[in-house]
Coordinates of C-alpha atoms and ligand atoms in Angstrom, one line a residue:
M1 CA -6.3 9.3 44.3
A2 CA -9.8 8.2 43.3
K3 CA -11.4 11.5 44.4
P4 CA -10.3 13.8 41.5
A5 CA -11.3 11.2 39.0
E6 CA -14.9 11.0 40.6
D7 CA -15.1 14.8 40.7
M8 CA -14.3 14.9 37.1
E9 CA -16.9 12.4 36.1
T10 CA -19.7 14.2 38.0
K11 CA -18.7 17.5 36.2
I12 CA -19.0 16.1 32.8
T13 CA -21.8 17.9 30.8
L14 CA -22.6 18.2 27.2
D15 CA -24.4 21.3 26.1
G16 CA -25.6 21.8 29.6
R17 CA -26.9 18.2 29.8
D18 CA -25.7 15.0 31.4
P19 CA -24.5 12.9 28.5
E20 CA -25.2 9.7 30.4
K21 CA -28.7 10.7 30.8
V22 CA -29.0 11.5 27.0
K23 CA -27.6 7.9 26.4
E24 CA -30.2 6.4 28.5
E25 CA -32.8 8.3 26.6
L26 CA -31.5 7.1 23.3
L27 CA -31.6 3.5 24.5
G28 CA -35.1 3.9 26.3
S29 CA -37.4 2.7 23.5
Y30 CA -35.4 -0.3 22.5
P31 CA -36.1 -3.9 23.6
T32 CA -33.9 -4.9 26.4
K33 CA -31.4 -7.0 24.2
V34 CA -31.2 -4.4 21.5
A35 CA -30.6 -1.7 24.2
R36 CA -27.7 -3.8 25.7
K37 CA -26.2 -4.1 22.3
R38 CA -26.4 -0.4 21.3
A39 CA -25.2 0.6 24.7
K40 CA -21.8 -0.5 23.7
S41 CA -21.7 1.5 20.7
I42 CA -23.0 4.8 22.2
I43 CA -20.1 6.2 24.3
V44 CA -19.7 9.2 26.5
N45 CA -16.1 10.4 25.6
K46 CA -13.7 10.5 28.6
I47 CA -10.1 11.1 28.0
D48 CA -7.7 10.4 30.9
P49 CA -4.4 12.2 31.1
G50 CA -2.6 9.3 29.3
E51 CA -5.0 9.8 26.3
E52 CA -6.8 6.6 27.1
V53 CA -10.3 6.7 25.9
P54 CA -13.2 4.4 26.6
V55 CA -13.7 1.2 24.3
I56 CA -16.3 1.7 21.7
Q57 CA -18.0 -1.3 20.0
S58 CA -17.6 -0.9 16.2
N59 CA -17.4 -2.9 13.0
V60 CA -20.0 -5.3 14.2
R61 CA -23.3 -6.4 12.5
T62 CA -26.2 -3.9 12.5
V63 CA -29.1 -5.2 14.7
P64 CA -31.7 -6.3 12.0
G65 CA -34.6 -3.9 12.1
L66 CA -32.7 -1.0 13.1
M67 CA -32.4 1.7 10.3
S68 CA -28.6 2.0 9.7
Q69 CA -26.7 4.7 7.5
R70 CA -24.4 1.9 6.2
G71 CA -23.8 0.6 2.8
C72 CA -22.5 -2.8 1.4
C73 CA -19.2 -4.4 0.7
Y74 CA -19.6 -4.0 -3.0
A75 CA -20.1 -0.1 -2.4
G76 CA -16.8 0.1 -0.5
C77 CA -14.9 -1.8 -3.1
K78 CA -16.3 -0.7 -6.4
G79 CA -17.8 2.5 -5.5
V80 CA -15.2 3.9 -3.0
V81 CA -11.7 2.5 -3.7
L82 CA -11.7 1.6 -7.5
G83 CA -14.6 3.9 -8.7
P84 CA -12.5 7.1 -8.9
T85 CA -9.9 5.6 -11.2
R86 CA -10.7 6.9 -14.7
D87 CA -9.0 4.5 -17.0
I88 CA -10.1 1.2 -15.6
V89 CA -13.3 -0.2 -17.0
N90 CA -15.1 -1.2 -14.0
I91 CA -17.7 -3.8 -14.7
T92 CA -20.3 -4.7 -12.3
H93 CA -21.3 -8.3 -12.5
G94 CA -24.9 -8.4 -11.4
P95 CA -28.3 -7.1 -11.7
I96 CA -28.4 -3.4 -13.2
G97 CA -29.4 -1.8 -10.0
C98 CA -26.0 -2.3 -8.3
G99 CA -24.1 -0.6 -11.1
F100 CA -26.8 2.0 -11.6
Y101 CA -26.8 3.2 -7.9
S102 CA -22.9 3.2 -7.8
W103 CA -22.6 5.4 -10.9
L104 CA -21.0 8.7 -10.0
T105 CA -23.4 9.5 -7.1
R106 CA -20.4 10.2 -4.9
R107 CA -19.4 13.1 -7.0
N108 CA -15.6 11.9 -7.3
Q109 CA -14.2 14.0 -10.1
T110 CA -11.3 13.4 -12.5
D111 CA -9.3 15.2 -15.1
A112 CA -8.7 13.0 -18.0
T113 CA -6.6 15.7 -19.9
T114 CA -3.7 14.8 -17.7
T115 CA -3.1 11.4 -19.2
P116 CA -2.0 11.0 -22.9
D117 CA -4.8 8.6 -24.0
G118 CA -7.4 10.9 -22.4
H119 CA -9.3 7.7 -21.3
N120 CA -12.2 8.4 -19.0
F121 CA -14.7 5.6 -18.3
M122 CA -16.0 7.1 -15.2
T123 CA -19.0 8.5 -16.9
Y124 CA -20.1 5.1 -18.1
C125 CA -22.0 2.4 -16.2
F126 CA -20.8 -1.0 -17.1
S127 CA -22.9 -3.9 -16.0
T128 CA -23.6 -7.5 -17.1
D129 CA -27.2 -6.7 -16.3
M130 CA -27.8 -10.3 -14.9
Q131 CA -31.3 -11.7 -15.7
D132 CA -33.2 -14.9 -14.3
Q133 CA -31.5 -16.9 -17.0
E134 CA -27.9 -16.2 -15.5
I135 CA -29.2 -16.7 -12.0
I136 CA -30.4 -20.1 -13.0
F137 CA -27.8 -21.3 -15.4
G138 CA -24.9 -19.3 -14.3
G139 CA -23.5 -15.8 -15.6
E140 CA -19.9 -16.6 -16.5
K141 CA -20.4 -16.7 -20.1
K142 CA -22.2 -13.3 -20.0
L143 CA -19.3 -12.0 -18.1
A144 CA -16.8 -13.1 -20.6
Q145 CA -18.9 -11.5 -23.2
A146 CA -19.1 -8.3 -21.4
I147 CA -15.4 -8.2 -20.9
Q148 CA -14.9 -8.8 -24.6
E149 CA -17.5 -6.1 -25.5
A150 CA -15.9 -3.5 -23.2
Y151 CA -12.5 -4.2 -24.8
D152 CA -13.7 -4.1 -28.3
N153 CA -15.4 -0.7 -27.7
F154 CA -12.9 1.0 -25.6
H155 CA -9.5 -0.7 -25.6
P156 CA -8.8 0.0 -22.1
K157 CA -5.4 -0.7 -20.3
A158 CA -7.3 -2.7 -17.6
I159 CA -10.6 -4.0 -16.8
A160 CA -11.9 -4.8 -13.3
V161 CA -14.9 -7.0 -12.4
F162 CA -17.0 -6.7 -9.3
A163 CA -19.1 -9.4 -7.8
T164 CA -22.5 -8.6 -6.3
C165 CA -24.6 -10.5 -3.9
P166 CA -26.3 -12.9 -6.6
V167 CA -22.9 -13.7 -8.1
G168 CA -21.7 -15.1 -4.8
L169 CA -24.9 -16.9 -4.1
I170 CA -25.0 -18.8 -7.4
G171 CA -21.2 -19.4 -7.3
D172 CA -19.9 -17.6 -10.5
D173 CA -16.1 -17.6 -10.3
V174 CA -15.2 -14.1 -11.5
H175 CA -11.4 -14.7 -11.0
S176 CA -11.2 -17.6 -13.4
V177 CA -13.1 -15.6 -16.0
C178 CA -10.8 -12.6 -15.5
K179 CA -7.8 -14.8 -15.8
K180 CA -9.0 -16.4 -19.0
M181 CA -9.8 -13.0 -20.5
K182 CA -6.6 -11.6 -19.4
E183 CA -4.7 -14.3 -21.4
K184 CA -7.0 -13.7 -24.3
L185 CA -6.9 -9.9 -24.4
G186 CA -3.4 -9.3 -23.1
I187 CA -4.5 -6.5 -20.8
N188 CA -4.8 -6.5 -17.2
V189 CA -8.1 -8.1 -16.1
F190 CA -8.8 -8.7 -12.4
G191 CA -11.8 -9.6 -10.4
F192 CA -13.1 -8.7 -6.8
S193 CA -15.1 -11.0 -4.7
C194 CA -16.8 -8.1 -3.1
E195 CA -20.4 -9.5 -2.8
G196 CA -22.5 -6.9 -0.9
Y197 CA -23.2 -9.3 2.0
K198 CA -19.5 -10.1 2.5
G199 CA -19.0 -8.0 5.6
V200 CA -20.8 -5.9 8.0
S201 CA -20.6 -2.7 5.9
Q202 CA -18.5 -1.0 3.2
S203 CA -15.5 -1.4 5.3
A204 CA -15.0 -5.1 4.1
G205 CA -15.1 -3.9 0.5
H206 CA -12.2 -1.5 1.1
H207 CA -10.1 -4.4 2.4
I208 CA -11.0 -6.5 -0.6
A209 CA -10.2 -3.7 -2.9
N210 CA -6.8 -3.0 -1.3
N211 CA -5.7 -6.7 -1.4
Q212 CA -6.6 -6.9 -5.3
I213 CA -4.9 -3.6 -6.2
F214 CA -1.8 -4.6 -4.3
K215 CA -1.8 -8.1 -5.8
H216 CA -2.6 -7.1 -9.5
V217 CA -1.5 -3.6 -10.0
I218 CA 1.0 -2.0 -7.5
G219 CA 4.6 -2.8 -8.7
L220 CA 3.8 -3.7 -12.2
D221 CA 6.0 -0.6 -13.5
D222 CA 9.4 0.2 -11.9
T223 CA 9.9 3.4 -14.0
V224 CA 11.2 6.0 -11.6
R225 CA 9.7 9.4 -12.3
D226 CA 11.4 12.8 -12.0
G227 CA 10.8 14.8 -8.8
E228 CA 12.7 15.5 -5.7
Y229 CA 10.1 14.7 -3.2
K230 CA 8.0 12.0 -4.2
L231 CA 4.7 11.1 -2.6
N232 CA 1.6 9.0 -2.9
L233 CA -1.6 10.2 -1.3
L234 CA -3.6 7.4 -0.1
G235 CA -7.4 7.6 0.9
E236 CA -8.2 10.8 -1.0
Y237 CA -11.0 10.4 -3.6
N238 CA -11.4 13.8 -5.2
I239 CA -14.9 14.4 -3.9
G240 CA -16.0 17.7 -5.2
G241 CA -12.6 18.5 -6.5
D242 CA -10.8 18.1 -3.2
A243 CA -7.8 16.4 -4.9
F244 CA -7.4 19.3 -7.5
E245 CA -6.9 21.6 -4.6
I246 CA -4.5 19.4 -3.0
E247 CA -2.6 18.9 -6.3
R248 CA -2.4 22.6 -6.6
I249 CA -0.8 23.1 -3.1
F250 CA 1.6 20.2 -3.7
A251 CA 2.7 21.7 -7.0
R252 CA 3.3 25.2 -5.2
C253 CA 5.5 23.4 -2.6
G254 CA 7.4 21.5 -5.2
L255 CA 6.1 18.1 -4.0
T256 CA 5.5 15.4 -6.7
M257 CA 2.6 13.2 -6.6
I258 CA 3.5 9.8 -7.9
S259 CA 0.0 8.3 -7.4
T260 CA -3.2 8.9 -5.6
F261 CA -5.5 6.2 -4.4
S262 CA -7.7 6.9 -5.9
G263 CA -9.0 10.6 -6.7
N264 CA -8.1 11.8 -10.0
S265 CA -6.0 8.6 -10.7
S266 CA -4.9 6.5 -13.6
V267 CA -4.0 2.7 -13.2
D268 CA -0.5 3.6 -14.5
N269 CA 0.1 5.7 -11.5
F270 CA -0.9 2.8 -9.3
A271 CA 1.6 0.6 -11.0
N272 CA 4.7 2.6 -10.0
A273 CA 3.4 3.8 -6.6
H274 CA 6.0 1.8 -5.0
T275 CA 8.9 4.1 -6.4
A276 CA 7.7 7.0 -4.2
D277 CA 9.5 8.2 -1.0
L278 CA 6.6 8.5 1.4
N279 CA 3.0 7.4 1.6
L280 CA 0.6 9.8 3.1
I281 CA -2.7 8.5 4.4
M282 CA -5.7 10.8 4.4
C283 CA -8.5 8.2 5.0
H284 CA -7.0 5.8 7.4
R285 CA -10.1 3.6 7.3
S286 CA -10.3 2.8 3.6
I287 CA -6.8 2.4 2.7
N288 CA -4.4 1.6 5.7
Y289 CA -4.0 -1.9 4.3
V290 CA -2.3 -0.7 1.1
A291 CA 0.1 1.5 3.2
E292 CA 0.9 -1.4 5.7
M293 CA 1.6 -3.8 2.6
M294 CA 3.6 -1.4 0.7
E295 CA 5.8 -0.8 3.8
K296 CA 6.5 -4.5 4.2
K297 CA 7.2 -5.3 0.6
Y298 CA 8.8 -2.1 -0.6
G299 CA 10.1 -0.4 2.6
L300 CA 7.9 2.7 2.0
P301 CA 7.0 4.4 5.3
W302 CA 3.6 6.0 5.8
I303 CA 2.2 8.9 8.0
K304 CA -1.3 10.0 8.6
V305 CA -2.1 13.5 7.2
N306 CA -5.3 15.6 7.0
F307 CA -6.0 18.3 4.3
I308 CA -9.5 19.0 5.8
G309 CA -9.0 22.4 7.5
A310 CA -6.6 25.1 6.8
R311 CA -4.6 24.5 10.1
A312 CA -4.6 20.8 9.4
T313 CA -3.4 21.3 5.9
A314 CA -0.5 23.6 7.1
K315 CA 0.4 21.0 9.8
S316 CA 0.3 18.1 7.3
L317 CA 2.7 20.2 4.8
R318 CA 5.0 20.9 7.6
K319 CA 5.3 17.2 8.5
I320 CA 6.0 16.1 4.9
A321 CA 8.8 18.8 4.8
E322 CA 10.2 17.6 8.1
Y323 CA 10.2 13.9 6.6
F324 CA 12.5 15.0 4.0
G325 CA 14.4 17.3 6.3
D326 CA 15.6 19.5 3.3
K327 CA 16.1 23.2 4.1
K328 CA 15.0 24.2 0.7
L329 CA 11.7 22.3 0.9
I330 CA 11.0 23.5 4.6
D331 CA 11.4 27.1 3.3
R332 CA 9.2 26.6 0.5
V333 CA 6.5 25.0 2.3
E334 CA 6.6 27.9 4.9
A335 CA 6.4 30.4 2.0
V336 CA 3.3 28.7 0.6
I337 CA 1.6 28.5 3.9
A338 CA 2.5 32.2 4.6
E339 CA 1.0 33.1 1.2
E340 CA -2.2 31.0 1.5
M341 CA -3.2 31.8 5.1
P342 CA -4.1 35.4 4.8
K343 CA -7.0 34.6 2.4
V344 CA -8.3 31.9 4.9
E345 CA -7.9 34.3 7.8
A346 CA -9.6 37.2 6.0
S347 CA -12.5 34.9 5.2
L348 CA -12.7 33.7 8.9
A349 CA -12.6 37.3 10.2
G350 CA -15.9 38.0 8.5
I351 CA -17.5 34.7 9.1
R352 CA -16.3 33.4 12.4
P353 CA -18.4 36.0 14.5
R354 CA -21.5 34.7 12.9
T355 CA -20.6 30.9 13.5
A356 CA -18.8 31.0 16.8
G357 CA -20.6 29.1 19.6
K358 CA -23.0 27.2 17.1
R359 CA -23.0 23.4 17.6
A360 CA -22.6 20.6 15.0
M361 CA -23.2 16.8 14.9
L362 CA -21.2 14.6 12.3
F363 CA -22.1 11.1 11.3
V364 CA -20.1 10.0 8.4
G365 CA -18.3 7.1 6.9
G366 CA -15.0 6.1 8.5
S367 CA -12.9 9.2 8.5
R368 CA -14.8 12.5 7.9
A369 CA -16.6 12.6 11.1
H370 CA -13.2 13.1 12.5
H371 CA -11.5 15.3 9.8
Y372 CA -14.4 17.9 9.5
Q373 CA -14.3 18.6 13.2
E374 CA -11.0 20.6 12.2
L375 CA -13.1 22.8 9.9
F376 CA -15.9 23.3 12.5
A377 CA -13.3 24.2 15.2
E378 CA -11.8 26.8 12.8
L379 CA -15.4 28.4 12.6
G380 CA -15.5 28.4 16.5
M381 CA -18.2 25.7 16.4
E382 CA -18.3 22.8 18.8
T383 CA -18.8 19.2 17.7
L384 CA -21.4 17.8 20.3
S385 CA -21.5 14.4 19.0
A386 CA -20.0 12.5 16.1
G387 CA -19.7 8.9 14.9
Y388 CA -18.6 6.8 11.9
E389 CA -20.9 4.4 10.0
F390 CA -18.4 1.6 9.6
A391 CA -15.0 2.4 11.2
H392 CA -13.0 0.2 13.4
R393 CA -11.9 0.7 17.1
D394 CA -8.6 2.0 15.9
D395 CA -10.4 4.9 13.8
Y396 CA -12.0 5.9 17.1
E397 CA -9.4 5.0 19.9
G398 CA -6.3 5.1 18.0
R399 CA -4.0 2.5 16.3
K400 CA -2.6 1.4 19.7
V401 CA -5.6 -0.6 20.4
L402 CA -5.1 -2.7 17.2
P403 CA -3.6 -5.7 19.2
S404 CA -6.5 -5.8 21.5
I405 CA -9.2 -6.0 18.7
K406 CA -10.9 -9.2 18.6
V407 CA -11.1 -10.8 15.2
D408 CA -14.6 -12.1 14.7
S409 CA -16.0 -14.3 12.0
D410 CA -17.1 -11.4 9.8
S411 CA -13.7 -10.1 9.5
R412 CA -12.1 -13.4 9.2
N413 CA -14.2 -13.7 6.0
I414 CA -11.8 -11.2 4.4
E415 CA -8.6 -12.4 3.2
E416 CA -5.4 -11.1 5.0
L417 CA -2.5 -11.1 2.4
E418 CA 0.8 -12.5 3.6
V419 CA 3.3 -9.9 2.5
H420 CA 7.2 -10.3 2.5
P421 CA 9.9 -8.0 1.5
D422 CA 10.4 -8.0 -2.1
P423 CA 13.9 -9.7 -2.8
E424 CA 15.0 -7.0 -5.2
R425 CA 12.9 -4.0 -4.6
Y426 CA 12.7 -3.6 -0.8
S427 CA 14.6 -0.6 0.1
P428 CA 14.0 1.3 3.4
R429 CA 13.8 5.1 2.4
K430 CA 15.6 6.1 5.5
S431 CA 18.2 4.5 7.7
P432 CA 17.0 3.1 11.1
E433 CA 19.0 5.9 12.8
E434 CA 17.2 8.6 10.7
M435 CA 13.8 6.9 11.4
A436 CA 14.4 6.8 15.1
R437 CA 15.6 10.5 15.0
L438 CA 12.5 11.6 13.1
K439 CA 10.3 9.6 15.6
E440 CA 11.8 11.2 18.6
K441 CA 10.9 14.6 17.0
G442 CA 7.3 13.5 16.8
M443 CA 7.0 12.1 13.2
P444 CA 4.1 9.9 13.5
F445 CA 5.2 6.8 11.4
S446 CA 2.5 4.2 11.1
D447 CA 0.2 5.8 13.6
Y448 CA -3.3 7.3 13.8
R449 CA -4.4 8.7 17.2
G450 CA -8.1 8.3 16.2
M451 CA -11.1 10.6 16.8
M452 CA -11.9 10.2 20.4
P453 CA -8.6 11.6 21.9
E454 CA -9.4 14.7 19.9
M455 CA -12.9 15.2 21.0
K456 CA -14.1 16.9 24.2
Q457 CA -14.9 15.2 27.5
G458 CA -18.5 14.3 27.5
S459 CA -19.2 14.4 23.7
L460 CA -21.2 11.5 22.6
V461 CA -19.5 9.2 20.3
I462 CA -22.0 6.9 18.5
D463 CA -21.0 4.1 16.1
D464 CA -23.3 3.1 13.3
I465 CA -25.9 5.5 14.5
T466 CA -29.5 4.4 13.9
Q467 CA -32.4 6.5 12.5
H468 CA -34.2 6.5 16.0
E469 CA -31.0 7.7 17.7
T470 CA -30.6 10.4 15.1
D471 CA -34.2 11.7 15.6
A472 CA -33.7 11.5 19.3
M473 CA -30.4 13.6 19.1
L474 CA -32.0 16.2 17.0
E475 CA -34.9 16.5 19.3
I476 CA -32.8 16.7 22.4
F477 CA -30.1 18.9 21.3
K478 CA -31.4 20.9 18.2
P479 CA -28.0 21.3 16.9
D480 CA -27.3 24.2 14.4
I481 CA -26.2 21.8 11.7
F482 CA -26.2 18.0 11.2
C483 CA -23.8 16.4 8.7
A484 CA -24.4 13.0 7.3
G485 CA -25.4 11.6 3.9
I486 CA -28.4 11.6 1.5
K487 CA -30.4 8.9 3.2
E488 CA -30.5 11.1 6.4
K489 CA -30.8 14.4 4.6
Y490 CA -34.6 14.9 4.4
T491 CA -35.6 13.7 7.9
V492 CA -33.0 16.0 9.4
Q493 CA -34.4 18.9 7.4
K494 CA -37.9 18.0 8.5
H495 CA -36.7 18.7 12.1
G496 CA -36.1 22.2 11.0
I497 CA -32.3 21.7 11.2
P498 CA -29.8 22.4 8.3
M499 CA -28.3 19.3 6.9
K500 CA -25.0 19.3 5.2
Q501 CA -24.0 16.1 3.2
L502 CA -20.5 15.4 3.9
H503 CA -20.1 12.5 1.5
S504 CA -21.0 14.3 -1.7
Y505 CA -20.9 17.7 -0.3
D506 CA -24.3 18.3 -1.8
Y507 CA -23.4 20.6 -4.7
G508 CA -20.3 22.0 -3.2
G509 CA -16.6 21.7 -2.7
P510 CA -13.8 21.4 -2.9
Y511 CA -13.5 21.7 0.8
A512 CA -9.8 20.4 1.2
G513 CA -6.8 22.6 1.5
F514 CA -6.8 26.3 1.9
A515 CA -9.2 27.3 -0.9
G516 CA -11.4 24.4 0.2
A517 CA -11.6 25.6 3.7
V518 CA -12.9 29.1 2.6
N519 CA -15.5 27.4 0.4
F520 CA -16.6 25.4 3.6
Y521 CA -16.7 28.4 5.7
E522 CA -19.0 30.2 3.3
D523 CA -21.3 27.2 2.8
I524 CA -21.7 26.7 6.6
D525 CA -22.2 30.3 7.3
R526 CA -25.0 30.3 4.8
M527 CA -26.6 27.2 6.4
V528 CA -26.2 27.9 10.2
N529 CA -27.5 31.5 9.7
S530 CA -30.3 30.7 7.5
R531 CA -33.7 30.3 9.2
V532 CA -35.4 28.6 6.3
W533 CA -35.7 25.2 7.7
S534 CA -37.0 26.4 11.0
Y535 CA -40.2 27.7 9.2
L536 CA -41.0 24.3 7.8
K537 CA -43.7 22.2 9.5
A538 CA -42.9 18.5 9.2
P539 CA -45.9 16.3 8.4
W540 CA -46.0 14.8 11.9
Q541 CA -46.2 18.5 13.3
K542 CA -49.2 19.2 11.1
N543 CA -50.8 15.8 11.6
P544 CA -49.6 14.3 15.0
E545 CA -51.3 11.0 14.1
L546 CA -48.4 10.6 11.6
S547 CA -45.8 10.7 14.3
A548 CA -44.4 7.2 14.8
T549 CA -41.4 7.8 17.2
Y550 CA -43.0 9.6 20.2
A551 CA -46.6 8.7 19.7
W552 CA -46.8 6.5 22.7
E553 CA -44.8 8.7 25.1
Ligands
CFM1 FE1 -12.6 7.2 3.7 FE2 -14.0 8.5 1.9 FE3 -14.7 8.4 4.5 FE4 -14.9 6.1 3.0 FE5 -17.3 6.5 2.1 FE6 -16.7 8.9 1.1 FE7 -17.2 8.7 3.7 MO1 -19.0 8.4 1.8 S1 -13.3 6.5 1.7 S2 -14.2 6.4 5.0 S3 -16.3 4.7 2.3 S4 -13.2 9.4 3.7 S5 -17.7 7.3 0.2 S6 -14.7 9.7 0.2 S7 -17.8 10.2 2.3 S8 -18.6 7.3 3.6 S9 -16.2 9.5 5.4

């Protein structure tokens, strides 16, 4: 029995290379201790027939001195989860830089014409602009003033306050200030202890954001809105207009969006999210906590969906229709897919011959490195290597590994809310029999398979990739395109390789849904078939003395 497995192992190659050797090469120039640590985060993917994949180390501290792609806890809380909500005044309590750098750089869009008051505070940068004075004597007074000033100028329905590193260090109590101001102003004011250093990455900030939104907003309004099939879309942030395309498709299918967390969202929609019939999770990493807590408190089930990729979009729509099980909806969804797909296929027919066989690498956040593999597959492109910046093992290996994840002191730092069924409002949307029947038919309730089971044998999966590893992967494989963020963009281009930002989409998008898929095909076609970057000479090619990485080899 051992023989076939051995055979399989010896045959694993990646783009004509031995991925284990590549891994050794990546680790080669690290000090022994660092190499040992990084070795656990660089994994050659192997899927056994039972879909077991190797364990990957993730959600652990970056080794000091290694250049990481990661952001901070504040970024995950304020920038990612709460930032896209247009009618909450989000005040950064801290030095001005934190507010400034989280000010719309993510290209999350919104449509303020859809709410009656037309409030849109996303274009503003609210900050307490802490100075030495506050660091020494405390910043609570200045924070109270800032909340008052924001209220006087804008009269928002809600104000949220985000703590930055110095706030945690000097001990300002943002929650008590918020509580006082809430009583004084009579509007919802709530705070987040999301100091940048609070976790190992943005991921901690997501959890903190989820907790506070759940405690302070969800469930405040029991109004049941009209609509036959009511959904919440969780973990979709309307980057480059993605949510607009998803909303267009939902409207065509007759699906009612009660709330989105938090692309193109309004605080009022969060407040009655608990009245929906089903939660859809797009980005599992950033928001699975809200889905879990809503299920416990209100009985709302959740399924994982993906609207990145035309086939993935069709599949997700079919899952939704199957959940409701209504013939009318199933037919309408099929009709919409049948109408949308020809445009997608026509585009692919022209583009795919030019993109097929090309090779991509994706190193992004906590979900896109997986989702965008769908679009590349549609283009006939292979993903040689992928990884997340800050995901956890369940995002790589699937939720079935959750019980085996060790909770370390960094994770313990983040509050785990204790949630119980709401005495009045808990109502399971389906009977246990119906749920069992749907599960049997393959409805993946409360489940996510993760990225690795869907990647090829032998692909290199790298968590929290470092700049050195990035440079080495580019040198070794010379992929046709590399996807990451703004911090990586220019070094990748200096290697002569096209670089696509999958966080902000550069200047492009939407890439979600059917119309988005066509946009993506066109953008990638232009990039992988242009030779412009290969004509560039990087500074270290012209002046070898500038080369740092390989100078001693
Ligand atoms: Fe989710 Fe995101 Fe992502 Fe993310 Fe992000 Fe983002 Fe991202 Mo940048 S919520 S994990 S923290 S899909 S901002 S919209 S692109 S790293 S892969």
